[in-house]
Amino acid sequence: MESYLNALNDPQREAVTHQEGPLLIVAGPGSGKTRVLTYRVAHLIQQGVDPFSILSLTFTNKAAGEMRSRIAQICGDEARNLYMGTFHSVFARILRVEGQRIGYPSNFTIYDTADSRSVIKGLVKQYGMDEKKYKPNQVFSRISQAKNSLLTYDIYQKDPEIQSEDLSSGRPKTGFLFEQYVKKCHQSGAMDFDDLLVNFYKILNAFPDALYRYQHRFQHLLIDEFQDTNVAQYAIVKKLAAVHHNITVVGDDAQSIYSFRGATIDNILNFERDFPELQTIKLEQNYRSTKAIVKAANAIIKENRNQIPKEIWTSNAEGNPIEIFRAASDNEEGKIIADRIVELSLQQQIQKDKFAILYRTNAQSRSFEESLRRRNVPYRIYGGLSFYQRKEVKDLLAYLRLLVNPNDEEALRRVINYPKRGIGLTSIERINLKANALDTTMWDVVARADEFEGLGRSRSSIQAFGILIQSFQTMLDKKNAYDIAFHIAKTTKILAELNADKSIEGISRYENILELLNGIKEFVEEDTVRDGEDFSNDRSLGAYLQNIALLTGDENEKSDEPAVNLMTIHSAKGLEFPVVFVVGLEEGLFPNQMSIYDREDLEEERRLFYVAVTRAEKLLSLSFANTRYRFGNLQFCDPSRFINEVPREVLAVRNQGSPPPSSQPNPSKSTYKVPQKTTIRRKAPVQHSDPSFVPDDTSTLQQGQRVLHQRFGEGEVLSIEAHGRDRAARVHFARVGEKKLILKFAKLKILA
């Protein structure tokens, strides 16, 4: 037997040596799936299969490169002849040859996302559409979703459900833009990344000779991370494998977490439907984590209905129990985790880069970044920017800096045309030239724009901007930092503009601005000593900016030091760390508020938690906060239902955190003890949609009325109050206590 097979366990060896026919390798976390896939390709070559007839598809170029390198160690130069790479890179290579069939030159351009958005922006302008409604990233996201589902623009425009969605979003002409975008790209001899899938499928579907060629060329197909494939990707590989049925797919349905990118778990769950002779091999031995962590992971994922049953096991040590930390607030959560990292690194000599803090949304990084900085602990944001380096955060902070110091030229340049107000780069340079000529500041020119000639057609806009900033400055001595910041974010329409963008990136930017405002609110309301200076009596904007400057002053230093890893759980997939902190485990945050009323969405959130837990090798900690600020209001939080799904015999309370504020008693929180299924879950069980439930119009809802909520049950309205432009109701529910609900989202039935 070949030496490379000796290093495999029985299921791994069975998968590697599988002869012919469809094969599903269900690979649990830490089970060595990359090794199995690599060795399977090498074994095919060793058994005489022509490497030119093997197509191996991955999701990253890095994975493809590593696999090819390992295969070369076994098979030598034959590895060069493999068709191996990402879906997009392999199909682009084929389309260089076949693209002329559908009118593309062999040297077609591949548009990246920025190119595509630029094309859409030009089309919006060309057809006189509202640029505020038809934002390029939103339109492109919609087009991309359609393409990944193999929907052409004509099908898109004829589908009543799609048209209804576009109409309700205020963008009824999206289908028209879709059509014009496709035609424009074709005219330019360009394909975007989605076209690399769509056009290859189109060729296979429309040209039988091409389909025949590639079906017989690729006699063995191997697909990694199969649970992450979308409709278009699977449609292609299914066509290619239709003749020989030699298709091997490797994946884990329990780690399917990318539905927002178009991935569908149905591809792996229903694979046997398309290939009835399928053989399934499960890789269930985990080489990564301790027994305690593996036991927790198994218990968590068993709560999902839609899955391929499996039982992960490990021969590793039992390991430490999983830690539970409860904090009074998200800021305290950050402090507790930072303190624990310092403690572990000193006591057990653990390098900082062995730690990872995993959170559900990017915006959550703020409190952990601040706490780590205060403890002088280096950290890195994996796959993103530090919170205070994100564009939208820097934009709002620039407004605040300009108020406190109007001579801050960098701040002025950053915000003078954000949001857009018709002051372009040429106008800004005119302001600069005028300031230099008069030996004064740019702000002086802006503030006195009506006195100067030579500022061009934008002089009125410059003058209006100066008046706006001066109006903000009148608040400096009267309002605290939060009131000023919120007023600016609202008045400049930064909040409205970001909230209107419902793309993945847009939602993240909006969450970041809300988190910045939350941080300012906490600064205003907390009496703390920060960085050696007592700001407890100074809630001014100047004091806040000084605090932020002290925190972020050395942001780019110590970049070569081992650093704590901060990242979203989505970014952590495929990685592993000796010590992992999964933070923000609260209902409405994790699981996400939008997911708790739909089983499929909730199960994906649980899979995301499963992925987070299984990143840990030695130590795993879970944490949640009793309170968080949202929209400037202090909100009480319930621990995530996911905590209850972890067996209590592998849990240990390490820190109970501070008690909830006594001014707003919450007895259910203060009685929290050792995690038990009867003490952590305080929300009502999830009640899935009742088809007969029809919410009422709550525009006239009044104090004292009784209402019914699908999840919280019956309750009484305690008060009605304004919440920005919306109405909010404080409702006491018999089962879950008091809740504050935004009425336009609440879906209430009025009982009396």
GROMACS .gro file of C-alpha atoms in nm, residues 293 296-297 300 322-327 333-334 336-338 340-341 344 354-361 364 367-368 564-570 572-573 575 577-586 589-591 605-617 619-625 628 639-640 642-643 646 651:
model
   79
  293ILE     CA    1  -1.547   2.131   2.299
  296ALA     CA    2  -2.057   2.094   2.308
  297ALA     CA    3  -2.046   2.112   1.928
  300ILE     CA    4  -2.546   2.234   1.954
  322ILE     CA    5  -1.609   2.590   2.851
  323GLU     CA    6  -1.608   2.924   3.030
  324ILE     CA    7  -1.915   3.144   3.062
  325PHE     CA    8  -1.874   3.517   3.124
  326ARG     CA    9  -2.165   3.746   3.201
  327ALA     CA   10  -2.107   4.121   3.181
  333GLU     CA   11  -1.765   4.242   2.827
  334GLY     CA   12  -1.470   4.391   2.641
  336ILE     CA   13  -1.351   4.101   3.099
  337ILE     CA   14  -1.221   3.939   2.781
  338ALA     CA   15  -0.914   4.165   2.765
  340ARG     CA   16  -0.875   3.716   3.068
  341ILE     CA   17  -0.636   3.730   2.773
  344LEU     CA   18  -0.392   3.350   3.038
  354LYS     CA   19  -0.299   3.217   1.975
  355PHE     CA   20  -0.610   3.405   2.093
  356ALA     CA   21  -0.915   3.482   1.880
  357ILE     CA   22  -1.221   3.692   1.962
  358LEU     CA   23  -1.514   3.599   1.737
  359TYR     CA   24  -1.825   3.814   1.700
  360ARG     CA   25  -2.142   3.808   1.493
  361THR     CA   26  -2.109   4.156   1.336
  364GLN     CA   27  -1.899   4.459   1.784
  367SER     CA   28  -1.553   4.751   2.280
  368PHE     CA   29  -1.289   4.479   2.248
  564VAL     CA   30  -0.480   3.886   1.932
  565ASN     CA   31  -0.704   3.801   1.635
  566LEU     CA   32  -1.038   3.981   1.610
  567MET     CA   33  -1.283   3.873   1.340
  568THR     CA   34  -1.640   3.792   1.249
  569ILE     CA   35  -1.734   3.426   1.271
  570HIS     CA   36  -1.784   3.417   0.894
  572ALA     CA   37  -1.306   3.256   1.098
  573LYS     CA   38  -1.436   2.963   0.894
  575LEU     CA   39  -0.923   2.874   1.079
  577PHE     CA   40  -0.691   2.886   1.740
  578PRO     CA   41  -0.579   2.744   2.075
  579VAL     CA   42  -0.798   2.993   2.266
  580VAL     CA   43  -1.130   3.126   2.133
  581PHE     CA   44  -1.375   3.377   2.281
  582VAL     CA   45  -1.723   3.375   2.125
  583VAL     CA   46  -1.877   3.703   2.236
  584GLY     CA   47  -2.210   3.884   2.220
  585LEU     CA   48  -2.422   3.573   2.278
  586GLU     CA   49  -2.753   3.751   2.324
  589LEU     CA   50  -2.765   3.969   1.828
  590PHE     CA   51  -2.667   3.603   1.806
  591PRO     CA   52  -2.902   3.462   1.687
  605GLU     CA   53  -2.743   3.101   1.285
  606ARG     CA   54  -2.695   2.781   1.486
  607ARG     CA   55  -2.456   2.648   1.223
  608LEU     CA   56  -2.266   2.974   1.257
  609PHE     CA   57  -2.240   2.917   1.634
  610TYR     CA   58  -2.124   2.562   1.564
  611VAL     CA   59  -1.849   2.698   1.337
  612ALA     CA   60  -1.744   2.944   1.609
  613VAL     CA   61  -1.725   2.675   1.877
  614THR     CA   62  -1.527   2.436   1.659
  615ARG     CA   63  -1.255   2.694   1.587
  616ALA     CA   64  -1.122   2.632   1.941
  617GLU     CA   65  -0.847   2.380   2.008
  619LEU     CA   66  -0.987   2.672   2.554
  620LEU     CA   67  -1.331   2.808   2.465
  621SER     CA   68  -1.512   3.097   2.632
  622LEU     CA   69  -1.865   3.224   2.573
  623SER     CA   70  -1.981   3.567   2.687
  624PHE     CA   71  -2.287   3.791   2.685
  625ALA     CA   72  -2.388   4.129   2.821
  628ARG     CA   73  -2.631   4.727   2.530
  639PRO     CA   74  -2.867   3.537   2.697
  640SER     CA   75  -2.870   3.358   2.364
  642PHE     CA   76  -2.757   2.881   2.203
  643ILE     CA   77  -2.596   2.889   2.548
  646VAL     CA   78  -2.433   2.354   2.542
  651LEU     CA   79  -1.965   2.459   3.136
   0.00000   0.00000   0.00000
